[in-house]
GROMACS .gro file of C-alpha atoms in nm:
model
  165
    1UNK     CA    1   0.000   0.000   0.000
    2UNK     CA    2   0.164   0.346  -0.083
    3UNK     CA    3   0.097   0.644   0.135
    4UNK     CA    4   0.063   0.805  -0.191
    5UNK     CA    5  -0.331   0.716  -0.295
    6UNK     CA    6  -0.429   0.936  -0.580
    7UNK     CA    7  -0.217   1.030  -0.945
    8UNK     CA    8  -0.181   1.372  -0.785
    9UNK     CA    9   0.034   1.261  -0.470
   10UNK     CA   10   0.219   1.015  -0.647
   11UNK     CA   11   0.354   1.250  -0.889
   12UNK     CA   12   0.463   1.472  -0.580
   13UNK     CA   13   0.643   1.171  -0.483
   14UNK     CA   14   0.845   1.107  -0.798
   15UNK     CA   15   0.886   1.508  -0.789
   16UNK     CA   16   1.022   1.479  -0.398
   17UNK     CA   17   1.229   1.205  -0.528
   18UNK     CA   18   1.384   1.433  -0.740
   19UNK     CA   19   1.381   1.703  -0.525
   20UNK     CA   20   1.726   1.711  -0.335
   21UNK     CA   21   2.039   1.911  -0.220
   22UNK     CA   22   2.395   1.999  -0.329
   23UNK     CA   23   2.684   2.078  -0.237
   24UNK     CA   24   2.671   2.407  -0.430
   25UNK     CA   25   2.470   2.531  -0.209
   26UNK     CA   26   2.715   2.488   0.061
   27UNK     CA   27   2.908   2.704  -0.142
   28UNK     CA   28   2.666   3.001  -0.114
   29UNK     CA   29   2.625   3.245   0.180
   30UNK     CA   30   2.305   3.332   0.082
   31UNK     CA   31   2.065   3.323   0.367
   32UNK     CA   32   1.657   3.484   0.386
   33UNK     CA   33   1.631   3.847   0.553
   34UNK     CA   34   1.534   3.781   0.856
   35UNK     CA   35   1.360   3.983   1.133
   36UNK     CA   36   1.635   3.951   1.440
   37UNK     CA   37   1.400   3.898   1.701
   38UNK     CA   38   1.159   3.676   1.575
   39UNK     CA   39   1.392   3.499   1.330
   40UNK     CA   40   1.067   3.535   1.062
   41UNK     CA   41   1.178   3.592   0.673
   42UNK     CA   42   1.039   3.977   0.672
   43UNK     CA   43   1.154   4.004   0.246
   44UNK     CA   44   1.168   3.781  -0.060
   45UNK     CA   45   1.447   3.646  -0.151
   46UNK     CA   46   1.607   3.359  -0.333
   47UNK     CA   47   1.855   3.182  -0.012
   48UNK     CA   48   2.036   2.881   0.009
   49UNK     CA   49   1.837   2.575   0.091
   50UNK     CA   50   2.113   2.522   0.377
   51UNK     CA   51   1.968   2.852   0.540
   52UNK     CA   52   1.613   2.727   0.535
   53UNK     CA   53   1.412   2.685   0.857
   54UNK     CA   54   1.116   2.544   0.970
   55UNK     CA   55   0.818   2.788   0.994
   56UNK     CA   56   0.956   2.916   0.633
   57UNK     CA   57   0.720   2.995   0.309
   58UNK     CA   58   0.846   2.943   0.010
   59UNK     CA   59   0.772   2.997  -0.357
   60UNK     CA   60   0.740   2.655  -0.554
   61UNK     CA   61   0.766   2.725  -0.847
   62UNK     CA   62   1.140   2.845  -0.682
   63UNK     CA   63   1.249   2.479  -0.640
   64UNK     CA   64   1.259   2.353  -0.964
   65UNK     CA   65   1.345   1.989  -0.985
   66UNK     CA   66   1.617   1.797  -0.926
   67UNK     CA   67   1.957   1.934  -0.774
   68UNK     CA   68   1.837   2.272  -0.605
   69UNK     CA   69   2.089   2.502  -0.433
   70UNK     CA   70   1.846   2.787  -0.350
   71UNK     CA   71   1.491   2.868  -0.328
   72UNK     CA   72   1.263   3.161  -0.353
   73UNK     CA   73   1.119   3.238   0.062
   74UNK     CA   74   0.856   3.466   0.082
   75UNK     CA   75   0.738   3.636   0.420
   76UNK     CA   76   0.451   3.384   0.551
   77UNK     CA   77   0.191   3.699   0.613
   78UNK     CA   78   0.243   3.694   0.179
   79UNK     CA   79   0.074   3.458  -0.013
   80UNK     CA   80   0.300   3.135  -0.078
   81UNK     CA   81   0.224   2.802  -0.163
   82UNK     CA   82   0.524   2.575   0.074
   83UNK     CA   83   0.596   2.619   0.407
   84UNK     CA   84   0.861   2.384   0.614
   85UNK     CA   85   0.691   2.194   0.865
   86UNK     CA   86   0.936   1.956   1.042
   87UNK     CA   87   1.302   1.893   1.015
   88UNK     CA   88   1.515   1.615   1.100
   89UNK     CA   89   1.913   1.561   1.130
   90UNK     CA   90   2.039   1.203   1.045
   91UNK     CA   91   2.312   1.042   1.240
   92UNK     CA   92   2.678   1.069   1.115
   93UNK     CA   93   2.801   0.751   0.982
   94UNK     CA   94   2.843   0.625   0.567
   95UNK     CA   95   2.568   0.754   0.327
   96UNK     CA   96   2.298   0.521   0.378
   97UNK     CA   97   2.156   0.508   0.014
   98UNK     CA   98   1.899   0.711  -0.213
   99UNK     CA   99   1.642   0.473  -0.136
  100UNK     CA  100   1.709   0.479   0.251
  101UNK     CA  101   1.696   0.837   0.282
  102UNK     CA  102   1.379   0.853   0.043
  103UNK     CA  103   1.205   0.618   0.243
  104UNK     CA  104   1.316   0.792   0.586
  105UNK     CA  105   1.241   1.096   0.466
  106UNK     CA  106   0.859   1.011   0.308
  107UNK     CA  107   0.772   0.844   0.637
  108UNK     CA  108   0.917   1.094   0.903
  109UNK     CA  109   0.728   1.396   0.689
  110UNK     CA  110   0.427   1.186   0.705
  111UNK     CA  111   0.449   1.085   1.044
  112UNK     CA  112   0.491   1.469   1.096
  113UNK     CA  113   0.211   1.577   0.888
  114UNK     CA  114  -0.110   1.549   1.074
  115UNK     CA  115   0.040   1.731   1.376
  116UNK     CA  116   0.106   2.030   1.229
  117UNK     CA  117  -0.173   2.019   0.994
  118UNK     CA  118  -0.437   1.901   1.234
  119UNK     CA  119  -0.591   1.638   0.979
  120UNK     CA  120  -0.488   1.343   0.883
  121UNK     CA  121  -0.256   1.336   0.571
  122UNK     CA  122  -0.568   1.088   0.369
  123UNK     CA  123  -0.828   1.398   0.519
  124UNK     CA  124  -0.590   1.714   0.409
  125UNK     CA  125  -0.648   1.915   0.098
  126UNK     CA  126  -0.245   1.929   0.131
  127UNK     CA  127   0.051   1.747   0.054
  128UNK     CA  128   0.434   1.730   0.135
  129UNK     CA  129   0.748   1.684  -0.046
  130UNK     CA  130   1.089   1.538   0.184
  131UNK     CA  131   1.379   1.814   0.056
  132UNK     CA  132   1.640   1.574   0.155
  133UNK     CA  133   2.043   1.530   0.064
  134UNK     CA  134   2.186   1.337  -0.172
  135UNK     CA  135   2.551   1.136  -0.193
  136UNK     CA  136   2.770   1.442  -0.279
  137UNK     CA  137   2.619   1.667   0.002
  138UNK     CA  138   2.623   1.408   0.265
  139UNK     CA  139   3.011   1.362   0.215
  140UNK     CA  140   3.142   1.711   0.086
  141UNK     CA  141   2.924   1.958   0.272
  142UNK     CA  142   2.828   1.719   0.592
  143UNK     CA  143   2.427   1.772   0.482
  144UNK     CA  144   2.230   1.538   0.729
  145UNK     CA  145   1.928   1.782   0.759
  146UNK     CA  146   1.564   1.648   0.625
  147UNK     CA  147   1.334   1.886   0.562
  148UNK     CA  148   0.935   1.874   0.533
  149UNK     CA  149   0.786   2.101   0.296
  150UNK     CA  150   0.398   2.130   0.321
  151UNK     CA  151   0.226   2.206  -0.063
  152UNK     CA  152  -0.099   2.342  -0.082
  153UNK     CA  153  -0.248   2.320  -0.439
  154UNK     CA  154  -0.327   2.760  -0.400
  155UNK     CA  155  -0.181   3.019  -0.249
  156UNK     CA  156  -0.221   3.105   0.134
  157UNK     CA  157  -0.150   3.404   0.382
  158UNK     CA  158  -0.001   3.312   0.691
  159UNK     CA  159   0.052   2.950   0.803
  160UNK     CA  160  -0.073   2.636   0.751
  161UNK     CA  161  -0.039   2.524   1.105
  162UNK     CA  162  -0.349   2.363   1.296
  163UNK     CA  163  -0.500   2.454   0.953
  164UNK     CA  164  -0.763   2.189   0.925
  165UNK     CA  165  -0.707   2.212   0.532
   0.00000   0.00000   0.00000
């Protein structure tokens, strides 16, 4: 049984799949403007995924597909489409595999999905995509971090959180 029940969602999947990060971005110092106190992105800006938080909005039409090294964050109270939900760092140790981090990744954003959302991934208007690392990153720029990135199929102000969408 997949997770992934309708067309839709499993093309998100293949598109998650595809969706990963680079050591070029290590390379860049490019990071969101960011109110100091709150830590919130208060301007639009293309930043380096390895500057990305959770609680940021993003633009997706910013990520592209494939090998991303940046993406386009947008101030949540603006209308976006992504916002990162969860985050998880894998333990040091030998890169475990494309398939073992896809896997890991799928399950820990959907394990983490309902509890931000407050429905049930099945219930939700919504879906995710896992921005995850990939071989190069893992052993050249020490990238352990998983990321959950929350879709909705429209633009939204403000965030999803305890939705109900």
């Amino acid at each position: 049984m997949s997770l992934f029940s309708t067309p839709v969602r499993r093309a998100a999947v293949v598109a998650a799949a595809l969706l990963t990060v680079t050591m070029l971005a290590a390379c860049s110092s490019d990071d969101a403007e960011r109110d100091e106190s709150t830590g919130e992105i208060t301007e639009a800006s293309d930043a380096s995924v390895f500057s990305l938080r959770v609680g940021d909005c993003l633009d997706y039409a910013s990520l592209g597909s494939g090998d991303i090294s940046t993406a386009g964050t947008i101030p949540c109270d603006e209308a976006h489409d992504v916002e990162i939900y969860a985050e998880l760092e894998l333990p040091e140790g030998d890169f475990p595999g494309e398939d073992a981090i896809d896997e890991q990744a799928s399950q820990f954003c959907y394990d983490e999905f309902a509890g931000f959302v407050g429905l049930s991934y099945e219930e939700s208007g919504l879906d995710f995509m896992p921005l995850q690392p990939q071989q190069d990153g893992w052993e050249g720029a020490d990238d352990r971090i998983i990321q959950c990135l929350l879709v909705s199929p429209s633009d939204v102000t403000g965030t999803l959180r305890d939705s109900g969408i």
